[in-house]
Amino acid sequence: MSLPNYSVRVSHRAKNVSLNVNTLGAIEVVVPVGYDLDRVPDLIHRKQRWLKSAVEQVASIRSQPDVPLTPSCPEQITLQAIDRTWQIEYQPVSSSLLIWREQGNNHILLKGNTQNEKLCQKALRSWLTTTAHRYLVPWLYKVSQKHQLPFQKASVRGQRTLWASCSNNQAISINYKLLFLPSPLVEYVFTHELCHTIHLNHSAKFWKLVSKYEANYQQLDKELNTAWRYVPLWAEE
């Protein structure tokens, strides 16, 4: 039986090998530094039944009516996390470039080569990154102060399989796709990562600390497993 397509990512934080199926059904193998990559095909072969089930589950959830299926460029963007909606205007100009700018409080103008769908999606992801810096990073600082869990710095990225991460030097990376999630889930992600500044693992001590700040953490953590259904396909890299 032929193996499914997959990608391999070497992580300095990983202690063990892990398999992930992202929001588009793509398979990623995360391995620690020094891992023998020749062993990966055998691992994929042994986990093939589980991977097939996981990919089918993603396809099933994506096919549900409330999931944004179209990867095309939107006419409006609603960000649940901050309860705001923007209207998108596309202004075609003879150019190979595309720029975006906000006009007013709820209007985004994309000007340039608007016929190029990939350029439009890339521009909107750039806008999402800027918006995450504007709203999510201050929110993270607010949660940090509330729980008295300081961190060193924050950055914004578009991770494929993580909502956020915390490094061993207490640097927290936020996924701009959190903007599409309901605010209670975003608040939980921030609390979760801030607790990693104390315990950089998922030990019993870590979960005890999480429960100190969020009693409903188990339900919220479960909801995060399928929360990517809120993210439209154009927002994926």
mmCIF file of C-alpha atoms in Angstrom:
data_model
loop_
_atom_site.group_PDB
_atom_site.id
_atom_site.type_symbol
_atom_site.label_atom_id
_atom_site.label_comp_id
_atom_site.label_asym_id
_atom_site.label_seq_id
_atom_site.Cartn_x
_atom_site.Cartn_y
_atom_site.Cartn_z
ATOM 1 C CA MET A 1 0.000 0.000 0.000
ATOM 2 C CA SER A 2 1.422 3.390 -0.991
ATOM 3 C CA LEU A 3 2.037 5.923 1.742
ATOM 4 C CA PRO A 4 0.002 9.149 1.933
ATOM 5 C CA ASN A 5 1.698 12.486 1.251
ATOM 6 C CA TYR A 6 3.246 14.066 4.335
ATOM 7 C CA SER A 7 5.752 16.697 5.412
ATOM 8 C CA VAL A 8 8.417 16.496 8.121
ATOM 9 C CA ARG A 9 9.288 19.326 10.533
ATOM 10 C CA VAL A 10 12.308 19.197 12.864
ATOM 11 C CA SER A 11 11.501 20.898 16.175
ATOM 12 C CA HIS A 12 14.007 21.949 18.823
ATOM 13 C CA ARG A 13 11.208 21.735 21.412
ATOM 14 C CA ALA A 14 10.032 18.234 20.521
ATOM 15 C CA LYS A 15 11.148 15.382 22.759
ATOM 16 C CA ASN A 16 9.188 12.706 20.907
ATOM 17 C CA VAL A 17 7.819 12.135 17.422
ATOM 18 C CA SER A 18 4.257 13.325 16.821
ATOM 19 C CA LEU A 19 1.822 13.120 13.908
ATOM 20 C CA ASN A 20 -0.550 15.995 13.109
ATOM 21 C CA VAL A 21 -3.344 16.410 10.592
ATOM 22 C CA ASN A 22 -3.952 20.113 9.977
ATOM 23 C CA THR A 23 -7.111 21.990 9.078
ATOM 24 C CA LEU A 24 -6.750 21.179 5.387
ATOM 25 C CA GLY A 25 -6.170 17.478 5.977
ATOM 26 C CA ALA A 26 -2.395 17.653 5.384
ATOM 27 C CA ILE A 27 -0.200 15.294 7.396
ATOM 28 C CA GLU A 28 2.813 16.668 9.277
ATOM 29 C CA VAL A 29 5.410 14.622 11.169
ATOM 30 C CA VAL A 30 7.174 16.568 13.934
ATOM 31 C CA VAL A 31 10.501 15.064 15.023
ATOM 32 C CA PRO A 32 13.134 16.122 17.583
ATOM 33 C CA VAL A 33 16.590 17.245 16.512
ATOM 34 C CA GLY A 34 18.804 14.269 15.651
ATOM 35 C CA TYR A 35 15.941 11.907 14.852
ATOM 36 C CA ASP A 36 16.706 9.388 12.090
ATOM 37 C CA LEU A 37 14.467 10.554 9.227
ATOM 38 C CA ASP A 38 14.777 7.142 7.550
ATOM 39 C CA ARG A 39 12.445 5.834 10.269
ATOM 40 C CA VAL A 40 9.593 8.168 9.275
ATOM 41 C CA PRO A 41 8.145 6.072 6.389
ATOM 42 C CA ASP A 42 7.815 3.046 8.680
ATOM 43 C CA LEU A 43 6.049 5.210 11.288
ATOM 44 C CA ILE A 44 3.629 6.501 8.636
ATOM 45 C CA HIS A 45 2.985 2.940 7.518
ATOM 46 C CA ARG A 46 2.218 1.750 11.070
ATOM 47 C CA LYS A 47 -0.085 4.722 11.739
ATOM 48 C CA GLN A 48 -1.747 4.637 8.321
ATOM 49 C CA ARG A 49 -5.141 3.503 9.606
ATOM 50 C CA TRP A 50 -5.224 6.282 12.235
ATOM 51 C CA LEU A 51 -4.084 8.873 9.692
ATOM 52 C CA LYS A 52 -6.751 7.793 7.206
ATOM 53 C CA SER A 53 -9.403 8.168 9.918
ATOM 54 C CA ALA A 54 -8.097 11.603 10.955
ATOM 55 C CA VAL A 55 -8.017 12.896 7.370
ATOM 56 C CA GLU A 56 -11.558 11.604 6.784
ATOM 57 C CA GLN A 57 -12.735 13.309 9.976
ATOM 58 C CA VAL A 58 -11.294 16.628 8.778
ATOM 59 C CA ALA A 59 -13.048 16.200 5.419
ATOM 60 C CA SER A 60 -16.319 15.374 7.177
ATOM 61 C CA ILE A 61 -16.220 18.440 9.410
ATOM 62 C CA ARG A 62 -15.171 20.667 6.507
ATOM 63 C CA SER A 63 -18.250 19.475 4.583
ATOM 64 C CA GLN A 64 -20.647 20.663 7.282
ATOM 65 C CA PRO A 65 -22.715 23.748 6.382
ATOM 66 C CA ASP A 66 -21.191 26.062 8.997
ATOM 67 C CA VAL A 67 -17.651 25.541 7.707
ATOM 68 C CA PRO A 68 -16.313 28.179 5.280
ATOM 69 C CA LEU A 69 -15.490 25.961 2.289
ATOM 70 C CA THR A 70 -14.562 28.417 -0.419
ATOM 71 C CA PRO A 71 -10.890 29.453 -0.621
ATOM 72 C CA SER A 72 -11.740 32.484 -2.762
ATOM 73 C CA CYS A 73 -11.365 36.057 -1.563
ATOM 74 C CA PRO A 74 -14.182 37.244 0.720
ATOM 75 C CA GLU A 75 -16.446 40.262 0.410
ATOM 76 C CA GLN A 76 -16.449 40.694 4.164
ATOM 77 C CA ILE A 77 -14.491 39.358 7.143
ATOM 78 C CA THR A 78 -15.996 38.729 10.561
ATOM 79 C CA LEU A 79 -13.614 38.225 13.482
ATOM 80 C CA GLN A 80 -15.496 36.597 16.351
ATOM 81 C CA ALA A 81 -12.693 37.120 18.838
ATOM 82 C CA ILE A 82 -13.125 40.889 18.791
ATOM 83 C CA ASP A 83 -16.727 40.989 17.537
ATOM 84 C CA ARG A 84 -16.020 43.105 14.459
ATOM 85 C CA THR A 85 -16.800 42.862 10.734
ATOM 86 C CA TRP A 86 -14.987 44.519 7.832
ATOM 87 C CA GLN A 87 -16.239 45.015 4.284
ATOM 88 C CA ILE A 88 -13.678 44.292 1.545
ATOM 89 C CA GLU A 89 -13.393 46.427 -1.604
ATOM 90 C CA TYR A 90 -11.318 45.221 -4.566
ATOM 91 C CA GLN A 91 -9.984 47.989 -6.818
ATOM 92 C CA PRO A 92 -8.290 46.575 -9.930
ATOM 93 C CA VAL A 93 -5.298 48.526 -11.257
ATOM 94 C CA SER A 94 -2.889 47.553 -14.023
ATOM 95 C CA SER A 95 -0.044 46.328 -11.835
ATOM 96 C CA SER A 96 1.711 43.143 -10.789
ATOM 97 C CA LEU A 97 1.484 44.235 -7.152
ATOM 98 C CA LEU A 98 -1.316 44.428 -4.617
ATOM 99 C CA ILE A 99 -1.582 46.600 -1.518
ATOM 100 C CA TRP A 100 -4.156 46.882 1.257
ATOM 101 C CA ARG A 101 -5.196 49.682 3.535
ATOM 102 C CA GLU A 102 -7.994 50.305 5.977
ATOM 103 C CA GLN A 103 -10.464 53.054 5.192
ATOM 104 C CA GLY A 104 -12.588 53.953 8.174
ATOM 105 C CA ASN A 105 -13.454 51.534 10.953
ATOM 106 C CA ASN A 106 -14.928 48.702 8.899
ATOM 107 C CA HIS A 107 -13.615 48.981 5.357
ATOM 108 C CA ILE A 108 -10.540 47.382 3.764
ATOM 109 C CA LEU A 109 -9.377 48.381 0.285
ATOM 110 C CA LEU A 110 -7.271 46.000 -1.836
ATOM 111 C CA LYS A 111 -5.780 47.897 -4.776
ATOM 112 C CA GLY A 112 -3.690 46.508 -7.619
ATOM 113 C CA ASN A 113 -3.698 43.109 -9.276
ATOM 114 C CA THR A 114 -6.983 42.000 -7.722
ATOM 115 C CA GLN A 115 -7.469 39.411 -10.474
ATOM 116 C CA ASN A 116 -4.744 37.333 -8.823
ATOM 117 C CA GLU A 117 -6.585 35.368 -6.128
ATOM 118 C CA LYS A 118 -3.397 34.239 -4.393
ATOM 119 C CA LEU A 119 -2.161 37.810 -4.115
ATOM 120 C CA CYS A 120 -5.491 38.865 -2.610
ATOM 121 C CA GLN A 121 -5.386 36.075 -0.052
ATOM 122 C CA LYS A 122 -1.778 36.904 0.833
ATOM 123 C CA ALA A 123 -2.695 40.566 1.309
ATOM 124 C CA LEU A 124 -5.590 39.665 3.572
ATOM 125 C CA ARG A 125 -3.340 37.399 5.651
ATOM 126 C CA SER A 126 -0.965 40.355 5.994
ATOM 127 C CA TRP A 127 -3.902 42.418 7.245
ATOM 128 C CA LEU A 128 -4.804 39.642 9.702
ATOM 129 C CA THR A 129 -1.249 39.686 11.070
ATOM 130 C CA THR A 130 -1.422 43.457 11.591
ATOM 131 C CA THR A 131 -4.866 43.139 13.194
ATOM 132 C CA ALA A 132 -3.602 40.419 15.539
ATOM 133 C CA HIS A 133 -0.766 42.707 16.640
ATOM 134 C CA ARG A 134 -3.314 45.452 17.262
ATOM 135 C CA TYR A 135 -5.859 43.408 19.236
ATOM 136 C CA LEU A 136 -4.503 40.022 20.318
ATOM 137 C CA VAL A 137 -1.099 41.068 21.677
ATOM 138 C CA PRO A 138 -2.569 43.710 24.051
ATOM 139 C CA TRP A 139 -5.177 41.124 25.067
ATOM 140 C CA LEU A 140 -2.394 38.671 25.924
ATOM 141 C CA TYR A 141 -0.694 41.318 28.087
ATOM 142 C CA LYS A 142 -4.003 41.957 29.853
ATOM 143 C CA VAL A 143 -4.459 38.256 30.659
ATOM 144 C CA SER A 144 -0.821 38.096 31.774
ATOM 145 C CA GLN A 145 -1.374 40.915 34.253
ATOM 146 C CA LYS A 146 -4.655 39.445 35.473
ATOM 147 C CA HIS A 147 -3.054 36.089 36.281
ATOM 148 C CA GLN A 148 0.313 37.583 37.284
ATOM 149 C CA LEU A 149 2.074 35.333 34.785
ATOM 150 C CA PRO A 150 4.656 37.527 33.001
ATOM 151 C CA PHE A 151 6.298 36.635 29.680
ATOM 152 C CA GLN A 152 9.244 38.134 27.787
ATOM 153 C CA LYS A 153 7.850 38.988 24.355
ATOM 154 C CA ALA A 154 5.003 38.238 21.938
ATOM 155 C CA SER A 155 4.982 37.645 18.194
ATOM 156 C CA VAL A 156 2.320 36.847 15.589
ATOM 157 C CA ARG A 157 2.527 34.056 13.024
ATOM 158 C CA GLY A 158 0.227 31.879 10.923
ATOM 159 C CA GLN A 159 1.049 28.446 12.306
ATOM 160 C CA ARG A 160 -0.535 25.492 10.534
ATOM 161 C CA THR A 161 -1.128 23.240 13.537
ATOM 162 C CA LEU A 162 -0.767 25.422 16.649
ATOM 163 C CA TRP A 163 -2.978 28.169 18.028
ATOM 164 C CA ALA A 164 -0.030 29.526 19.989
ATOM 165 C CA SER A 165 3.264 28.411 21.522
ATOM 166 C CA CYS A 166 5.628 29.356 24.339
ATOM 167 C CA SER A 167 9.401 28.935 24.124
ATOM 168 C CA ASN A 168 11.782 28.118 26.943
ATOM 169 C CA ASN A 169 12.748 31.811 27.141
ATOM 170 C CA GLN A 170 9.088 32.766 27.742
ATOM 171 C CA ALA A 171 8.462 34.131 24.255
ATOM 172 C CA ILE A 172 4.863 33.546 23.182
ATOM 173 C CA SER A 173 3.896 33.207 19.519
ATOM 174 C CA ILE A 174 0.238 33.869 18.662
ATOM 175 C CA ASN A 175 -1.567 32.497 15.624
ATOM 176 C CA TYR A 176 -3.475 35.271 13.836
ATOM 177 C CA LYS A 177 -6.213 32.715 13.069
ATOM 178 C CA LEU A 178 -7.283 33.055 16.705
ATOM 179 C CA LEU A 179 -9.125 36.153 15.499
ATOM 180 C CA PHE A 180 -11.793 33.889 13.961
ATOM 181 C CA LEU A 181 -12.465 31.995 17.208
ATOM 182 C CA PRO A 182 -15.046 32.817 19.898
ATOM 183 C CA SER A 183 -13.471 35.011 22.585
ATOM 184 C CA PRO A 184 -13.664 32.405 25.431
ATOM 185 C CA LEU A 185 -11.443 30.069 23.388
ATOM 186 C CA VAL A 186 -8.934 32.853 22.707
ATOM 187 C CA GLU A 187 -8.810 33.747 26.401
ATOM 188 C CA TYR A 188 -8.194 30.085 27.229
ATOM 189 C CA VAL A 189 -5.362 29.803 24.672
ATOM 190 C CA PHE A 190 -3.674 32.814 26.273
ATOM 191 C CA THR A 191 -4.071 31.358 29.763
ATOM 192 C CA HIS A 192 -2.755 27.998 28.554
ATOM 193 C CA GLU A 193 0.394 29.510 27.029
ATOM 194 C CA LEU A 194 1.038 31.781 30.002
ATOM 195 C CA CYS A 195 0.986 28.730 32.259
ATOM 196 C CA HIS A 196 3.740 27.308 30.041
ATOM 197 C CA THR A 197 5.981 30.113 31.312
ATOM 198 C CA ILE A 198 5.983 28.162 34.595
ATOM 199 C CA HIS A 199 5.748 24.573 33.294
ATOM 200 C CA LEU A 200 7.006 24.061 29.731
ATOM 201 C CA ASN A 201 5.206 20.730 29.431
ATOM 202 C CA HIS A 202 1.781 19.157 29.921
ATOM 203 C CA SER A 203 2.488 17.571 33.278
ATOM 204 C CA ALA A 204 0.015 17.217 36.150
ATOM 205 C CA LYS A 205 1.520 20.373 37.697
ATOM 206 C CA PHE A 206 0.865 22.282 34.489
ATOM 207 C CA TRP A 207 -2.814 21.287 34.319
ATOM 208 C CA LYS A 208 -3.250 22.058 37.997
ATOM 209 C CA LEU A 209 -1.965 25.574 37.327
ATOM 210 C CA VAL A 210 -4.288 25.942 34.325
ATOM 211 C CA SER A 211 -7.269 24.858 36.444
ATOM 212 C CA LYS A 212 -6.382 27.562 38.962
ATOM 213 C CA TYR A 213 -7.168 30.215 36.359
ATOM 214 C CA GLU A 214 -9.752 28.378 34.229
ATOM 215 C CA ALA A 215 -11.994 25.817 35.928
ATOM 216 C CA ASN A 216 -13.617 24.838 32.613
ATOM 217 C CA TYR A 217 -10.282 24.161 30.898
ATOM 218 C CA GLN A 218 -11.070 20.565 29.922
ATOM 219 C CA GLN A 219 -14.139 21.511 27.896
ATOM 220 C CA LEU A 220 -12.375 24.480 26.326
ATOM 221 C CA ASP A 221 -9.364 22.339 25.442
ATOM 222 C CA LYS A 222 -11.688 19.825 23.775
ATOM 223 C CA GLU A 223 -13.407 22.571 21.768
ATOM 224 C CA LEU A 224 -10.036 23.777 20.483
ATOM 225 C CA ASN A 225 -9.534 20.452 18.688
ATOM 226 C CA THR A 226 -12.220 21.380 16.170
ATOM 227 C CA ALA A 227 -12.081 25.171 16.475
ATOM 228 C CA TRP A 228 -10.253 25.470 13.147
ATOM 229 C CA ARG A 229 -13.667 25.014 11.515
ATOM 230 C CA TYR A 230 -14.109 28.728 12.150
ATOM 231 C CA VAL A 231 -11.097 29.575 9.988
ATOM 232 C CA PRO A 232 -11.825 30.224 6.277
ATOM 233 C CA LEU A 233 -9.593 28.499 3.758
ATOM 234 C CA TRP A 234 -8.222 31.760 2.340
ATOM 235 C CA ALA A 235 -6.614 32.436 5.738
ATOM 236 C CA GLU A 236 -4.489 29.291 5.481
ATOM 237 C CA GLU A 237 -0.972 29.648 4.099
#
